């Protein structure tokens, strides 16, 4: 307990002195909201091999299977709420202590926590809606689900007739250029880069902490388990995310020998 308190004090001090702070979040922050990591035991990838973007585009069966899986896990994601970790980051953004959240997550919980869309960069897209691969028109999932239940046919765009896919980045699909560019700019400009709940094994996203460190920023990693980048971090906190970040919000300097 003493070690964790000391680490929280160090992180609090870094936040106070940083003029530009970026949070980088992964699946670990959302597991505390009941959304399992896709790679963990019991995750969807242990039951089903991911469907690549190329297969989705080339095969109607692959598109049908993709939508079946989507609607099978949708209730879990739809019923999830932001947890104390999400809310702590939201409060730090609101207070001006954090400038941006770069996330690998597709669950939309950062938005639900109150962080403005303009201060969130979604590297892997968003699973709470769908979009047309041709004209990019946004489609609501409720409408797609109702049609899919009736005929089992993968949806097509009502506007242009193109293929409709959840607004997420699949294996083999190009990373979103606009989001990657902004994430890179903000990473290079920050003084403090805080990784929360990411195993840091998925590239190119996991390259951002390295880029931040290379530009002279302080690097902090908050994760329950060790990561492959712990050796370059200025501070590593292996603990539950919600309680750790909440402690920053409730921190009272006069109660600690800072």
PDB file of C-alpha atoms in Angstrom, residues 51-221:
ATOM      1  CA  UNK A  51     -12.480 -11.530 -39.678  1.00  0.00           C
ATOM      2  CA  UNK A  52     -10.043  -9.515 -41.760  1.00  0.00           C
ATOM      3  CA  UNK A  53     -11.075  -6.451 -43.710  1.00  0.00           C
ATOM      4  CA  UNK A  54     -10.204  -8.198 -46.967  1.00  0.00           C
ATOM      5  CA  UNK A  55     -12.508 -11.147 -46.162  1.00  0.00           C
ATOM      6  CA  UNK A  56     -15.271  -8.766 -45.117  1.00  0.00           C
ATOM      7  CA  UNK A  57     -15.091  -6.975 -48.450  1.00  0.00           C
ATOM      8  CA  UNK A  58     -14.687 -10.080 -50.610  1.00  0.00           C
ATOM      9  CA  UNK A  59     -17.141 -12.494 -48.982  1.00  0.00           C
ATOM     10  CA  UNK A  60     -20.830 -12.072 -48.286  1.00  0.00           C
ATOM     11  CA  UNK A  61     -20.622 -14.972 -45.838  1.00  0.00           C
ATOM     12  CA  UNK A  62     -17.840 -13.168 -43.950  1.00  0.00           C
ATOM     13  CA  UNK A  63     -19.975 -10.035 -43.782  1.00  0.00           C
ATOM     14  CA  UNK A  64     -22.916 -12.051 -42.501  1.00  0.00           C
ATOM     15  CA  UNK A  65     -20.735 -13.769 -39.871  1.00  0.00           C
ATOM     16  CA  UNK A  66     -19.270 -10.412 -38.839  1.00  0.00           C
ATOM     17  CA  UNK A  67     -22.717  -8.952 -38.186  1.00  0.00           C
ATOM     18  CA  UNK A  68     -23.833 -12.075 -36.323  1.00  0.00           C
ATOM     19  CA  UNK A  69     -20.887 -11.673 -33.955  1.00  0.00           C
ATOM     20  CA  UNK A  70     -21.530  -7.969 -33.602  1.00  0.00           C
ATOM     21  CA  UNK A  71     -25.108  -8.435 -32.497  1.00  0.00           C
ATOM     22  CA  UNK A  72     -24.159 -11.329 -30.200  1.00  0.00           C
ATOM     23  CA  UNK A  73     -21.832  -9.094 -28.134  1.00  0.00           C
ATOM     24  CA  UNK A  74     -23.744  -5.837 -28.549  1.00  0.00           C
ATOM     25  CA  UNK A  75     -25.833  -6.128 -25.335  1.00  0.00           C
ATOM     26  CA  UNK A  76     -22.637  -6.380 -23.269  1.00  0.00           C
ATOM     27  CA  UNK A  77     -21.237  -3.192 -24.776  1.00  0.00           C
ATOM     28  CA  UNK A  78     -24.552  -1.369 -24.901  1.00  0.00           C
ATOM     29  CA  UNK A  79     -25.186  -1.963 -21.189  1.00  0.00           C
ATOM     30  CA  UNK A  80     -21.694  -0.896 -20.112  1.00  0.00           C
ATOM     31  CA  UNK A  81     -21.214   2.409 -18.307  1.00  0.00           C
ATOM     32  CA  UNK A  82     -18.109   4.513 -17.676  1.00  0.00           C
ATOM     33  CA  UNK A  83     -16.331   3.383 -14.524  1.00  0.00           C
ATOM     34  CA  UNK A  84     -14.354   5.376 -11.981  1.00  0.00           C
ATOM     35  CA  UNK A  85     -11.283   5.294 -14.223  1.00  0.00           C
ATOM     36  CA  UNK A  86     -13.157   6.856 -17.129  1.00  0.00           C
ATOM     37  CA  UNK A  87     -14.710   9.439 -14.822  1.00  0.00           C
ATOM     38  CA  UNK A  88     -11.348  10.378 -13.303  1.00  0.00           C
ATOM     39  CA  UNK A  89      -9.871  11.051 -16.735  1.00  0.00           C
ATOM     40  CA  UNK A  90     -12.977  13.048 -17.650  1.00  0.00           C
ATOM     41  CA  UNK A  91     -12.521  15.241 -14.577  1.00  0.00           C
ATOM     42  CA  UNK A  92      -8.867  15.796 -15.404  1.00  0.00           C
ATOM     43  CA  UNK A  93      -9.818  16.863 -18.924  1.00  0.00           C
ATOM     44  CA  UNK A  94     -12.557  19.137 -17.598  1.00  0.00           C
ATOM     45  CA  UNK A  95     -10.158  20.782 -15.139  1.00  0.00           C
ATOM     46  CA  UNK A  96      -7.543  21.365 -17.825  1.00  0.00           C
ATOM     47  CA  UNK A  97      -5.027  18.946 -16.295  1.00  0.00           C
ATOM     48  CA  UNK A  98      -5.295  16.696 -19.366  1.00  0.00           C
ATOM     49  CA  UNK A  99      -5.543  17.934 -22.929  1.00  0.00           C
ATOM     50  CA  UNK A 100      -6.405  14.878 -24.980  1.00  0.00           C
ATOM     51  CA  UNK A 101      -7.370  11.197 -24.771  1.00  0.00           C
ATOM     52  CA  UNK A 102      -5.981   8.889 -27.440  1.00  0.00           C
ATOM     53  CA  UNK A 103      -7.800   5.572 -27.197  1.00  0.00           C
ATOM     54  CA  UNK A 104      -7.505   2.123 -28.709  1.00  0.00           C
ATOM     55  CA  UNK A 105     -10.988   1.334 -27.406  1.00  0.00           C
ATOM     56  CA  UNK A 106     -14.099   1.147 -29.572  1.00  0.00           C
ATOM     57  CA  UNK A 107     -16.758   1.251 -26.837  1.00  0.00           C
ATOM     58  CA  UNK A 108     -17.511   4.991 -26.702  1.00  0.00           C
ATOM     59  CA  UNK A 109     -17.215   5.080 -22.899  1.00  0.00           C
ATOM     60  CA  UNK A 110     -14.928   8.114 -22.896  1.00  0.00           C
ATOM     61  CA  UNK A 111     -17.649  10.080 -24.667  1.00  0.00           C
ATOM     62  CA  UNK A 112     -20.245   8.815 -22.191  1.00  0.00           C
ATOM     63  CA  UNK A 113     -18.005   9.955 -19.330  1.00  0.00           C
ATOM     64  CA  UNK A 114     -18.402  13.527 -20.537  1.00  0.00           C
ATOM     65  CA  UNK A 115     -15.213  14.129 -22.488  1.00  0.00           C
ATOM     66  CA  UNK A 116     -15.939  16.236 -25.603  1.00  0.00           C
ATOM     67  CA  UNK A 117     -15.499  14.509 -28.962  1.00  0.00           C
ATOM     68  CA  UNK A 118     -12.934  17.171 -29.860  1.00  0.00           C
ATOM     69  CA  UNK A 119     -10.643  15.898 -27.091  1.00  0.00           C
ATOM     70  CA  UNK A 120     -10.841  12.208 -28.009  1.00  0.00           C
ATOM     71  CA  UNK A 121      -8.900  10.477 -30.780  1.00  0.00           C
ATOM     72  CA  UNK A 122     -10.192   6.980 -31.589  1.00  0.00           C
ATOM     73  CA  UNK A 123      -7.412   5.024 -33.277  1.00  0.00           C
ATOM     74  CA  UNK A 124      -9.444   1.867 -33.854  1.00  0.00           C
ATOM     75  CA  UNK A 125     -12.804   3.449 -34.575  1.00  0.00           C
ATOM     76  CA  UNK A 126     -16.110   3.108 -32.753  1.00  0.00           C
ATOM     77  CA  UNK A 127     -18.410   0.092 -32.447  1.00  0.00           C
ATOM     78  CA  UNK A 128     -21.499   2.031 -31.356  1.00  0.00           C
ATOM     79  CA  UNK A 129     -22.499   2.853 -34.929  1.00  0.00           C
ATOM     80  CA  UNK A 130     -21.777   1.753 -38.511  1.00  0.00           C
ATOM     81  CA  UNK A 131     -20.727   3.521 -41.676  1.00  0.00           C
ATOM     82  CA  UNK A 132     -20.751   2.959 -45.407  1.00  0.00           C
ATOM     83  CA  UNK A 133     -17.391   1.977 -46.838  1.00  0.00           C
ATOM     84  CA  UNK A 134     -18.154   3.918 -50.024  1.00  0.00           C
ATOM     85  CA  UNK A 135     -19.831   7.206 -49.074  1.00  0.00           C
ATOM     86  CA  UNK A 136     -19.034   7.123 -45.310  1.00  0.00           C
ATOM     87  CA  UNK A 137     -22.677   7.782 -44.375  1.00  0.00           C
ATOM     88  CA  UNK A 138     -23.318   6.983 -40.719  1.00  0.00           C
ATOM     89  CA  UNK A 139     -25.851   4.232 -39.916  1.00  0.00           C
ATOM     90  CA  UNK A 140     -27.554   3.487 -36.600  1.00  0.00           C
ATOM     91  CA  UNK A 141     -27.203  -0.063 -35.304  1.00  0.00           C
ATOM     92  CA  UNK A 142     -30.841  -0.413 -34.221  1.00  0.00           C
ATOM     93  CA  UNK A 143     -32.035  -0.038 -37.818  1.00  0.00           C
ATOM     94  CA  UNK A 144     -29.432  -2.486 -39.114  1.00  0.00           C
ATOM     95  CA  UNK A 145     -30.250  -5.051 -36.418  1.00  0.00           C
ATOM     96  CA  UNK A 146     -33.971  -4.969 -37.148  1.00  0.00           C
ATOM     97  CA  UNK A 147     -33.384  -5.673 -40.823  1.00  0.00           C
ATOM     98  CA  UNK A 148     -30.745  -8.313 -40.127  1.00  0.00           C
ATOM     99  CA  UNK A 149     -33.071 -10.220 -37.796  1.00  0.00           C
ATOM    100  CA  UNK A 150     -35.707 -10.337 -40.540  1.00  0.00           C
ATOM    101  CA  UNK A 151     -33.631 -11.470 -43.508  1.00  0.00           C
ATOM    102  CA  UNK A 152     -30.107 -12.309 -42.268  1.00  0.00           C
ATOM    103  CA  UNK A 153     -28.635 -10.275 -45.086  1.00  0.00           C
ATOM    104  CA  UNK A 154     -25.577  -8.050 -44.463  1.00  0.00           C
ATOM    105  CA  UNK A 155     -26.643  -4.390 -44.641  1.00  0.00           C
ATOM    106  CA  UNK A 156     -26.077  -2.095 -47.580  1.00  0.00           C
ATOM    107  CA  UNK A 157     -26.134   1.683 -47.603  1.00  0.00           C
ATOM    108  CA  UNK A 158     -29.576   3.172 -48.236  1.00  0.00           C
ATOM    109  CA  UNK A 159     -27.868   6.204 -49.749  1.00  0.00           C
ATOM    110  CA  UNK A 160     -25.412   4.704 -52.267  1.00  0.00           C
ATOM    111  CA  UNK A 161     -25.785   0.919 -52.043  1.00  0.00           C
ATOM    112  CA  UNK A 162     -22.280   0.392 -50.680  1.00  0.00           C
ATOM    113  CA  UNK A 163     -21.218  -2.105 -48.016  1.00  0.00           C
ATOM    114  CA  UNK A 164     -21.957  -1.098 -44.429  1.00  0.00           C
ATOM    115  CA  UNK A 165     -19.561  -2.043 -41.657  1.00  0.00           C
ATOM    116  CA  UNK A 166     -19.250  -1.167 -37.995  1.00  0.00           C
ATOM    117  CA  UNK A 167     -17.170   1.985 -37.709  1.00  0.00           C
ATOM    118  CA  UNK A 168     -14.193   0.061 -36.369  1.00  0.00           C
ATOM    119  CA  UNK A 169     -10.787  -0.733 -37.833  1.00  0.00           C
ATOM    120  CA  UNK A 170     -10.460  -4.425 -38.729  1.00  0.00           C
ATOM    121  CA  UNK A 171      -7.284  -6.404 -39.333  1.00  0.00           C
ATOM    122  CA  UNK A 172      -5.919  -5.405 -42.729  1.00  0.00           C
ATOM    123  CA  UNK A 173      -7.910  -2.168 -42.859  1.00  0.00           C
ATOM    124  CA  UNK A 174      -5.892   1.056 -43.158  1.00  0.00           C
ATOM    125  CA  UNK A 175      -5.583   3.053 -39.957  1.00  0.00           C
ATOM    126  CA  UNK A 176      -7.609   6.290 -40.008  1.00  0.00           C
ATOM    127  CA  UNK A 177      -5.265   8.911 -41.444  1.00  0.00           C
ATOM    128  CA  UNK A 178      -6.797  11.961 -39.771  1.00  0.00           C
ATOM    129  CA  UNK A 179      -6.789  10.347 -36.313  1.00  0.00           C
ATOM    130  CA  UNK A 180      -3.258   8.989 -36.669  1.00  0.00           C
ATOM    131  CA  UNK A 181      -1.969  12.395 -37.755  1.00  0.00           C
ATOM    132  CA  UNK A 182      -3.575  14.195 -34.835  1.00  0.00           C
ATOM    133  CA  UNK A 183      -2.413  11.579 -32.345  1.00  0.00           C
ATOM    134  CA  UNK A 184       1.123  11.967 -33.651  1.00  0.00           C
ATOM    135  CA  UNK A 185       1.061  15.759 -33.417  1.00  0.00           C
ATOM    136  CA  UNK A 186      -0.336  15.762 -29.875  1.00  0.00           C
ATOM    137  CA  UNK A 187       2.065  13.028 -28.760  1.00  0.00           C
ATOM    138  CA  UNK A 188       5.096  14.966 -29.968  1.00  0.00           C
ATOM    139  CA  UNK A 189       3.837  18.149 -28.299  1.00  0.00           C
ATOM    140  CA  UNK A 190       3.048  16.736 -24.843  1.00  0.00           C
ATOM    141  CA  UNK A 191       5.129  16.914 -21.681  1.00  0.00           C
ATOM    142  CA  UNK A 192       3.439  13.983 -19.948  1.00  0.00           C
ATOM    143  CA  UNK A 193       2.111  10.847 -21.652  1.00  0.00           C
ATOM    144  CA  UNK A 194       0.031   8.536 -19.446  1.00  0.00           C
ATOM    145  CA  UNK A 195      -0.757   5.025 -20.664  1.00  0.00           C
ATOM    146  CA  UNK A 196      -3.792   3.469 -18.971  1.00  0.00           C
ATOM    147  CA  UNK A 197      -4.881  -0.136 -19.407  1.00  0.00           C
ATOM    148  CA  UNK A 198      -2.916  -1.034 -22.519  1.00  0.00           C
ATOM    149  CA  UNK A 199      -0.631  -4.037 -22.957  1.00  0.00           C
ATOM    150  CA  UNK A 200       1.245  -1.994 -25.591  1.00  0.00           C
ATOM    151  CA  UNK A 201       1.599  -4.850 -28.049  1.00  0.00           C
ATOM    152  CA  UNK A 202      -0.619  -3.575 -30.889  1.00  0.00           C
ATOM    153  CA  UNK A 203       1.206  -1.436 -33.434  1.00  0.00           C
ATOM    154  CA  UNK A 204       1.214   1.178 -34.829  1.00  0.00           C
ATOM    155  CA  UNK A 205      -0.799   2.447 -31.828  1.00  0.00           C
ATOM    156  CA  UNK A 206       1.786   1.232 -29.302  1.00  0.00           C
ATOM    157  CA  UNK A 207       4.387   3.365 -31.018  1.00  0.00           C
ATOM    158  CA  UNK A 208       2.932   6.563 -29.581  1.00  0.00           C
ATOM    159  CA  UNK A 209       4.363   6.089 -26.052  1.00  0.00           C
ATOM    160  CA  UNK A 210       7.784   5.519 -27.614  1.00  0.00           C
ATOM    161  CA  UNK A 211       7.408   8.672 -29.718  1.00  0.00           C
ATOM    162  CA  UNK A 212       6.416  10.691 -26.640  1.00  0.00           C
ATOM    163  CA  UNK A 213       9.459   9.460 -24.723  1.00  0.00           C
ATOM    164  CA  UNK A 214      11.746  10.171 -27.672  1.00  0.00           C
ATOM    165  CA  UNK A 215      10.488  13.775 -27.748  1.00  0.00           C
ATOM    166  CA  UNK A 216      11.371  14.263 -24.086  1.00  0.00           C
ATOM    167  CA  UNK A 217       7.992  13.695 -22.445  1.00  0.00           C
ATOM    168  CA  UNK A 218       7.630  11.865 -19.157  1.00  0.00           C
ATOM    169  CA  UNK A 219       6.071   8.434 -19.689  1.00  0.00           C
ATOM    170  CA  UNK A 220       3.779   6.846 -17.099  1.00  0.00           C
ATOM    171  CA  UNK A 221       2.196   3.403 -17.460  1.00  0.00           C
TER     172      UNK A 221
END
